[in-house]
Coordinates of C-alpha atoms and ligand atoms in Angstrom, one line a residue:
X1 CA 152.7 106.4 73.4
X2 CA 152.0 110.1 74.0
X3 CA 148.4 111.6 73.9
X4 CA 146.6 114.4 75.3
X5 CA 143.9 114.6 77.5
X6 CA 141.5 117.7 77.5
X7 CA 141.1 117.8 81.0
X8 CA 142.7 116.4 83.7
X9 CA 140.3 113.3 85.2
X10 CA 139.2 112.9 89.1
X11 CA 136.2 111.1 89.3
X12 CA 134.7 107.6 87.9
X13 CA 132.5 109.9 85.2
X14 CA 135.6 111.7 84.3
X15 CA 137.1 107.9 83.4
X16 CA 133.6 107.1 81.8
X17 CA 134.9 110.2 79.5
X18 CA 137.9 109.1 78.5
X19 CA 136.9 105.6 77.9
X20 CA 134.5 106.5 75.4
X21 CA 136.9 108.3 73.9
X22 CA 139.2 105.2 73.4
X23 CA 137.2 102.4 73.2
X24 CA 135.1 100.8 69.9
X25 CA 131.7 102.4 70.4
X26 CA 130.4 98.4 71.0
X27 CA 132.5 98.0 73.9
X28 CA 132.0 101.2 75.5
X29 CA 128.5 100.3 75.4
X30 CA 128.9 96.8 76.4
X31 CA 130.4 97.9 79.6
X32 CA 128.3 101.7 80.3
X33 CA 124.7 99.6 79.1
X34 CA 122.0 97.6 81.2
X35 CA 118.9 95.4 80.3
X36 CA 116.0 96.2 78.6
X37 CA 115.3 100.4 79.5
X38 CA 118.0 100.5 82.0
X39 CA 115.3 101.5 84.7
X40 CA 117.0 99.7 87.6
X41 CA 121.0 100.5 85.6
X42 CA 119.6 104.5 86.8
X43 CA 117.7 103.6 90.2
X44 CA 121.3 102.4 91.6
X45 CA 122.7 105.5 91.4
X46 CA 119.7 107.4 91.8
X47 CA 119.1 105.9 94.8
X48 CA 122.7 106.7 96.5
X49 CA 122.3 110.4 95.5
X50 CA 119.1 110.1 97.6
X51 CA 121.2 109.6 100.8
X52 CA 121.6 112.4 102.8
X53 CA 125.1 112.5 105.1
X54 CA 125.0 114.1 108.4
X55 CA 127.9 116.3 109.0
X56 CA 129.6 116.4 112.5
X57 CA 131.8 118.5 114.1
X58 CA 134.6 119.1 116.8
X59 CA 135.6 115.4 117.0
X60 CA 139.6 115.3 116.7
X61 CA 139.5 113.8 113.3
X62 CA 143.4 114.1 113.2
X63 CA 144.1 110.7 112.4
X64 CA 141.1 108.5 110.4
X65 CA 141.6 105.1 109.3
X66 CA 139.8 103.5 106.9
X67 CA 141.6 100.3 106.9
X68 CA 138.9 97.0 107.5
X69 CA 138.4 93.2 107.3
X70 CA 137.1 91.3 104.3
X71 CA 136.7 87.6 104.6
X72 CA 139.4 87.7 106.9
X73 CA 141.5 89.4 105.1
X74 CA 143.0 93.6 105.9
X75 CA 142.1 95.7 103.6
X76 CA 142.5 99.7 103.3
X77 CA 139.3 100.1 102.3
X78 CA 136.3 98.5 102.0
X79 CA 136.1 98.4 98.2
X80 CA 136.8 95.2 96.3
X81 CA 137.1 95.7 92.3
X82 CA 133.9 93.4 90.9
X83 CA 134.8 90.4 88.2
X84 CA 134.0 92.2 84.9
X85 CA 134.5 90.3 81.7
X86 CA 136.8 91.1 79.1
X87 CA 138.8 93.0 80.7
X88 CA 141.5 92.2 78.3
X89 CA 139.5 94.2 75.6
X90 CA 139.8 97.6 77.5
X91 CA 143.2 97.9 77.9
X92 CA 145.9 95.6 77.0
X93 CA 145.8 92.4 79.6
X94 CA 143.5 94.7 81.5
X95 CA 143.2 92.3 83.8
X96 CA 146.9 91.9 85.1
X97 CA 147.1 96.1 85.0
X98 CA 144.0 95.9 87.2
X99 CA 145.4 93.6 89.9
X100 CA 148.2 95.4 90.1
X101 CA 146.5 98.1 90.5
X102 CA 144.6 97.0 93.2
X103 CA 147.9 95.6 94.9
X104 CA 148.6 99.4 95.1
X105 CA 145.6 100.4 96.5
X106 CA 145.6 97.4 99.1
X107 CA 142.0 96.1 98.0
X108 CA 141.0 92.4 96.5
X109 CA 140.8 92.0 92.7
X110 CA 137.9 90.0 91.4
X111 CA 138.9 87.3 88.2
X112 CA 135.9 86.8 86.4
X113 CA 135.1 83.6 84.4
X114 CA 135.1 85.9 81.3
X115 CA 138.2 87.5 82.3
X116 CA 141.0 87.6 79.1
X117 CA 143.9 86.9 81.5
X118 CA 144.1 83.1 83.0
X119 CA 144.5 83.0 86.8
X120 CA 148.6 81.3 85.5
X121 CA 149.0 84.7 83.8
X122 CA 148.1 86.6 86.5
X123 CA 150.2 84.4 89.1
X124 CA 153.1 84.3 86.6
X125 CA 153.2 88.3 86.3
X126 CA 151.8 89.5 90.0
X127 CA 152.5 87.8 92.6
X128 CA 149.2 89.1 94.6
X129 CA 146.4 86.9 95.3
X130 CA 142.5 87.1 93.9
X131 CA 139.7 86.5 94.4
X132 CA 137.6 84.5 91.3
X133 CA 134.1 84.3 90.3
X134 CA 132.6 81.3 88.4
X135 CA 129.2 80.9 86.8
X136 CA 127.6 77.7 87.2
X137 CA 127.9 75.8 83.8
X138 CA 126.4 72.4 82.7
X139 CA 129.4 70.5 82.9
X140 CA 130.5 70.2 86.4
X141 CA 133.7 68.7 86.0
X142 CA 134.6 71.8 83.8
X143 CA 133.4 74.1 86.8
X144 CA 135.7 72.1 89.1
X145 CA 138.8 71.8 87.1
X146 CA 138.2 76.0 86.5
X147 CA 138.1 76.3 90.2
X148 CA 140.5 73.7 90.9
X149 CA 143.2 76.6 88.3
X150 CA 142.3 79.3 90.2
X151 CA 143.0 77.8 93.6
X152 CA 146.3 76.3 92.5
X153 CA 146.9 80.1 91.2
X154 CA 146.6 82.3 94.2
X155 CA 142.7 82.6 94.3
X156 CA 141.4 82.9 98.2
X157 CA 137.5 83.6 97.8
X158 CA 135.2 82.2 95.4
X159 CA 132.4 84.3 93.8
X160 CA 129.8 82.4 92.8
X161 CA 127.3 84.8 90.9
X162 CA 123.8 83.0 90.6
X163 CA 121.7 86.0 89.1
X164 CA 122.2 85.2 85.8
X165 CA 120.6 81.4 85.0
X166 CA 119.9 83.2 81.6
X167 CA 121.2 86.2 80.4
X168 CA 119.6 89.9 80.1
X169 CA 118.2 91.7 77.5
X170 CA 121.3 94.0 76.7
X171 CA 119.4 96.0 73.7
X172 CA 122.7 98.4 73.4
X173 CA 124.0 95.0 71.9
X174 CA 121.7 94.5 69.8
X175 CA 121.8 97.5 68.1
X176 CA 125.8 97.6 67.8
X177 CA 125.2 94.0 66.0
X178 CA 127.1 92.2 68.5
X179 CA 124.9 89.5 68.4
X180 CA 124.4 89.3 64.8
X181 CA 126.9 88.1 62.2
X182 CA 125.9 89.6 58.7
X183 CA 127.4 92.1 56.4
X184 CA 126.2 95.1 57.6
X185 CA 127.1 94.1 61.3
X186 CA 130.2 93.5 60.3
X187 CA 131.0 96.5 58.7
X188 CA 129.0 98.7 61.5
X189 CA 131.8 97.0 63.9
X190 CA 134.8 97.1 61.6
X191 CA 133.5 101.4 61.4
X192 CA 133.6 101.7 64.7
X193 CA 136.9 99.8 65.0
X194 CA 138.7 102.3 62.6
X195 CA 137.4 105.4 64.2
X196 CA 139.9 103.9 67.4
X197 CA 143.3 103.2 65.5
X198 CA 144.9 103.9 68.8
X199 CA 143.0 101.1 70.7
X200 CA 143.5 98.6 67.7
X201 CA 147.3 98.8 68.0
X202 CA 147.1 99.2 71.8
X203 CA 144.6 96.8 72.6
X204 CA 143.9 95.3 69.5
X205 CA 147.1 93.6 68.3
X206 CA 149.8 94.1 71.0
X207 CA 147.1 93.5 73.4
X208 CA 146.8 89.5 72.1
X209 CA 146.2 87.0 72.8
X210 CA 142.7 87.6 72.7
X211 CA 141.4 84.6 74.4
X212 CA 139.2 83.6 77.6
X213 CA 142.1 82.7 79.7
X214 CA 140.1 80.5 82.2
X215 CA 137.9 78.8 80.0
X216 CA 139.8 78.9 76.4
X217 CA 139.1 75.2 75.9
X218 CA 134.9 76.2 75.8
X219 CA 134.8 78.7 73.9
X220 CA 138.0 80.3 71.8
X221 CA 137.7 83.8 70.8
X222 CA 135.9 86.6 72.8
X223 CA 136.0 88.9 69.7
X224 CA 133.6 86.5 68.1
X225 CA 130.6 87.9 70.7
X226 CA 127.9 85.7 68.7
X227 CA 130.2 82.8 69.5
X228 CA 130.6 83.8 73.1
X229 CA 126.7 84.5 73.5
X230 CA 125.9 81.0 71.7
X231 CA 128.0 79.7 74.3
X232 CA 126.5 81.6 77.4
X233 CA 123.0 80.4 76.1
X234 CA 123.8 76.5 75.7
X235 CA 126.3 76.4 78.9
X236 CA 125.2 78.1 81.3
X237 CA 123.1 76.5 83.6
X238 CA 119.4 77.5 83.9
X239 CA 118.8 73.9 86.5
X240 CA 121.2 75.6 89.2
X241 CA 119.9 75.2 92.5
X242 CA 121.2 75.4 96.0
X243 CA 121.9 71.8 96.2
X244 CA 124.6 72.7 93.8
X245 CA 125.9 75.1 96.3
X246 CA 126.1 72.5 99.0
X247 CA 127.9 70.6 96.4
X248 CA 130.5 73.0 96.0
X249 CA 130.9 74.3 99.5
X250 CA 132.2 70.4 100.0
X251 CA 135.3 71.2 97.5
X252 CA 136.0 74.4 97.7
X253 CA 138.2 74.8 100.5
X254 CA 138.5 78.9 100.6
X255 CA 135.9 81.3 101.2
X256 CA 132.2 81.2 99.6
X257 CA 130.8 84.5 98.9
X258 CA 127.0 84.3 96.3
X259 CA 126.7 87.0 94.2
X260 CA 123.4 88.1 92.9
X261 CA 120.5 88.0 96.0
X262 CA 118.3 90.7 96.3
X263 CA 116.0 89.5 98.2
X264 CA 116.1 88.6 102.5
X265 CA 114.7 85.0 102.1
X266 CA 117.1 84.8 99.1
X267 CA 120.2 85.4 101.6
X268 CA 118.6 83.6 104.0
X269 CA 119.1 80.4 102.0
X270 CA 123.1 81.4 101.2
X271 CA 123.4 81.3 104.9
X272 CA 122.2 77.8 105.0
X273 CA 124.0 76.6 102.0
X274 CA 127.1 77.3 103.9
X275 CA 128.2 80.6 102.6
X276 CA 130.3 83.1 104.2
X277 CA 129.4 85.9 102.7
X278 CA 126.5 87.1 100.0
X279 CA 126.8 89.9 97.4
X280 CA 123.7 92.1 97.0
X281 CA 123.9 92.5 93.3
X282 CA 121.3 93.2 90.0
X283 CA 124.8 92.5 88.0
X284 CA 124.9 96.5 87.5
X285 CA 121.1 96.5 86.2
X286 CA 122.3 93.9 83.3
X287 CA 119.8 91.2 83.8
X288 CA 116.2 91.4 85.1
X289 CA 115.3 95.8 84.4
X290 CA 112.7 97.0 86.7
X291 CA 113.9 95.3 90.2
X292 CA 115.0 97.4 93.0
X293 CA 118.0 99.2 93.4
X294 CA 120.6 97.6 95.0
X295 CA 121.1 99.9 98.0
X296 CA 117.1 100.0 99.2
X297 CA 117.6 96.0 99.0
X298 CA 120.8 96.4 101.7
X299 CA 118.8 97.1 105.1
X300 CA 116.2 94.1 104.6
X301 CA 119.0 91.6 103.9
X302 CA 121.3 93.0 106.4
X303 CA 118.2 92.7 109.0
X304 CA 118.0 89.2 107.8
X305 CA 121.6 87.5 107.8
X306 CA 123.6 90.6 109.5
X307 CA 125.8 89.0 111.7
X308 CA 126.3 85.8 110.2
X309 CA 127.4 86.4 107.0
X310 CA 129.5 88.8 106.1
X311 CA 126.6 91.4 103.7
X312 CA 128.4 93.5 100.1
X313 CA 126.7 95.1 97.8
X314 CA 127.2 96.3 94.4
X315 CA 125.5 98.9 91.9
X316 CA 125.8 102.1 91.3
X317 CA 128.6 102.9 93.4
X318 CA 130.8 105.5 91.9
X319 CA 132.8 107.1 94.3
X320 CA 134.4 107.2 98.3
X321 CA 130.7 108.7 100.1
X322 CA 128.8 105.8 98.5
X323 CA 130.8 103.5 100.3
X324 CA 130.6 105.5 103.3
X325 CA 126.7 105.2 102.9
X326 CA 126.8 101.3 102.0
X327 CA 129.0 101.0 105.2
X328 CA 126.7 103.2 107.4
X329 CA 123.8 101.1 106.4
X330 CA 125.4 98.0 107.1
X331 CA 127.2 96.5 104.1
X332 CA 130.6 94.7 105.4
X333 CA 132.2 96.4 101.7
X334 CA 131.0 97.4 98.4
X335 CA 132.2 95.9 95.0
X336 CA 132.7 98.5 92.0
X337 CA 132.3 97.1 88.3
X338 CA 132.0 100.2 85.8
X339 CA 133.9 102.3 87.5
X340 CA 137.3 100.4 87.1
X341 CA 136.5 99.2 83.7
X342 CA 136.1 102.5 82.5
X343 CA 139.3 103.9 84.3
X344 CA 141.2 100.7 82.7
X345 CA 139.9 101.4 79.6
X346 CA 140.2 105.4 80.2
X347 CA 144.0 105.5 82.0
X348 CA 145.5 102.1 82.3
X349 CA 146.9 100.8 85.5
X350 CA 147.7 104.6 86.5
X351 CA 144.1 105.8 85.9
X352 CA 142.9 102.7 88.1
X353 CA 145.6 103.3 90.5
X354 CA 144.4 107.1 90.7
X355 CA 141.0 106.2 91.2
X356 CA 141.3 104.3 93.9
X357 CA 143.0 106.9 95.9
X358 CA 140.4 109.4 94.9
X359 CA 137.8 107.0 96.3
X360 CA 139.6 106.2 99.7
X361 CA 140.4 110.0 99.9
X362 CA 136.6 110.4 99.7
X363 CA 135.5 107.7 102.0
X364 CA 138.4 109.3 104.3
X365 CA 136.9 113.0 104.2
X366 CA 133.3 111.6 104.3
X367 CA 134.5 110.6 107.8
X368 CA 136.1 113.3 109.1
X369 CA 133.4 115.7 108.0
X370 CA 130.9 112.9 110.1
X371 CA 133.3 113.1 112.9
X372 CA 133.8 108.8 112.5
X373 CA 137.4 108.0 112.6
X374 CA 137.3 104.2 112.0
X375 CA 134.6 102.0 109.8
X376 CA 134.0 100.4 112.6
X377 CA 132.2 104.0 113.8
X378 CA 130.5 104.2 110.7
X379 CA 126.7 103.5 111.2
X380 CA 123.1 104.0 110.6
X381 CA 123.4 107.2 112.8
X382 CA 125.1 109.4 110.2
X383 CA 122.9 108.9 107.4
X384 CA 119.3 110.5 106.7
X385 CA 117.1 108.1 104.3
X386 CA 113.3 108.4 103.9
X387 CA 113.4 104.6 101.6
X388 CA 114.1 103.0 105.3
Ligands
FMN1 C1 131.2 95.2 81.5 C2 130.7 94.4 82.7 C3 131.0 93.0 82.7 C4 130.6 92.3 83.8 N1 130.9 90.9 83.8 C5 130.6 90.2 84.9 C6 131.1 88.9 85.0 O1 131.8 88.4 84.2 N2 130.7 88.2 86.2 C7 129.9 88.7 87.1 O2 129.6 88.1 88.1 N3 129.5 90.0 87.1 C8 129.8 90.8 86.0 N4 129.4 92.1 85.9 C9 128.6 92.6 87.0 C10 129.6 93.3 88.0 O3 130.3 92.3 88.7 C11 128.9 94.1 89.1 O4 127.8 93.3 89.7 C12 128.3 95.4 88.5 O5 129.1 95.9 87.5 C13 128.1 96.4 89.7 O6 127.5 97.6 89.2 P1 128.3 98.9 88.8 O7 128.9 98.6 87.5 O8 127.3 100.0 88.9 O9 129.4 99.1 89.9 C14 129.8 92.9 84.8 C15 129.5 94.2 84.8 C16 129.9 95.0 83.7 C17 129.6 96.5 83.7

């Protein structure tokens, strides 16, 4: 299917472009909004672009590699793509393109519980393993039959985000009528769907089924967004605690890594529920607006459990020098989130495919302009920050 871009697109905002430009206004904001005033959505980019880098020269920086280890596993950078839900919505089975795409790129590919795709799909087509990330929900057995899928489906490390015992205040919603299910909701979304024919025959009827792969026996159709949110508020489990974290470190026999800490004594407690890694996360400023940014919560935590576990972060990351500055503070890897949704949603596989490169092509320049030539010389030396 033809179509003409007015410009050629290079970076993650370029995507965020093109994305608005093809998706249902709803969704585009579902995926570009954050809680309440998006205050702490702004502050994790903000606070990256308050970085400084410090340039270095005459260092042979012939040959740089910026090739790592994740959990064990080699990566060629040390960027994993985030579990974003519905991934299915922007671009047809979204989520299959992406882990393909991220089979190209040599990085990890994040399931979420919300994810359109099932984990059989994605064994069935791509024959690349994941990572998945699960919520806690009330009914336990259902959490350990999900996981039990996603295991018997390729899935190595578990993400289990905890930051979201209830969820945000997502105003952007609100005023798109996703949550709402009367007449003039209803026609505000069917407007905004027939301003986007080209994603309603794309996405929107060869994309189908449109159905939450993982969890389809819950809750049935995604479209339905008052459904889904009913379903968030009555399932998801406020009562989650630690102990349920012990619980699941004795079933789950792959890696344990908690999304969602912002705080050192918070981390502290992953380490002794048996976790091997933590994820220093505000969900992309989508839950609780006003905490800190992600990044100027990285050196307390890393102070705190660095060593031990194995420290990401997400939040604001949007292209190759803020890894290099999430590395050179300490982080083990980063996770994106908007930034592959909106190149998914903006160019498909091949957007998400050219992405990536742009983003390892950044982190690789970053380090030849710093004179490091491995992320193992990557550190707290070739950074300026007056937040730490
Ligand atoms: C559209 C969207 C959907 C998301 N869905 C999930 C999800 O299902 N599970 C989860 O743990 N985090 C989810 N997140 C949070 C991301 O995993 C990640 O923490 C966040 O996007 C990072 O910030 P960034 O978007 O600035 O990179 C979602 C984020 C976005 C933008």
């Amino acid at each position: 299917m033809g179509h003409t871009h007015d410009f050629v697109p290079a970076t993650s905002l370029d995507y965020r472009r093109l994305a608005e430009k093809r998706l249902p206004r709803f969704l585009f904001d579902y995926i570009d909004g954050g809680a309440n005033d998006e205050l702490t959505l702004r502050r994790n980019v903000e606070d990256f672009q308050s970085i400084r880098v410090r340039q270095h020269v005459m260092r042979d920086v012939s040959d740089i590699d910026t090739s790592t280890t994740l959990l064990g596993e080699t990566v060629a950078m040390p960027v994993v793509l985030a579990p974003v839900g519905m991934a299915g919505l922007y671009s047809r089975r979204g989520e299959l393109q992406a882990l393909r795409a991220s089979d190209v790129a040599g990085i990890p590919f994040t399931l979420s519980t919300l994810g359109i795709c099932s984990p059989e799909e994605l064994r069935a087509q791509a024959q690349k393993p994941f990572w998945f990330q699960q919520y806690m929900i009330r009914d336990r057995g259902a959490v350990r039959r999900i996981l039990e899928r996603a295991m018997a489906n390729g899935c190595t490390t578990l993400i289990f985000t905890v930051d979201m015992p209830v969820a945000g205040m997502r105003y952007r919603d609100t005023r798109n009528g996703m949550l709402t299910d009367d007449v003039g909701s209803r026609l505000g979304r069917a407007w905004q769907l027939g301003r986007r024919p080209r994603w309603l025959y794309d996405v929107g009827v060869r994309g189908k089924p449109h159905t939450f792969g993982s969890i389809s026996d819950q809750v049935s159709d995604p479209t339905n967004t008052r459904a889904v949110k009913a379903w968030v508020d009555s399932q998801y489990d406020p009562a989650v605690t630690w102990a349920d974290i012990a619980w699941l470190r004795g079933f789950w026999q792959g890696k344990l890594v908690i999304k969602g800490i912002l705080e050192a004594d918070d981390a502290r407690a992953a380490l002794d529920a048996g976790a091997d890694g933590v994820v220093i996360s505000n969900h992309g400023g989508r839950q609780l607006d006003s905490v800190a940014s992600t990044i100027s919560k990285l050196p307390a935590v890393i102070e705190a459990v660095g060593g031990r576990l194995e420290v990401f972060m997400d939040g604001g990351v949007r292209g190759g020098i803020d890894v290099f500055k999430a590395v050179a503070l300490g982080a083990t890897g980063v996770l994106i989130g908007r930034p592959w949704a909106w190149a998914i949603a903006g160019g498909g596989e091949a957007g998400l495919v050219d992405l990536l490169a742009t983003f390892k092509r950044e982190l690789a320049v970053a380090m030849a302009l710093t004179g490091a030539r491995s992320i193992s010389e990557v550190h707290r030396g070739l950074i300026e920050w007056d937040r730490c």
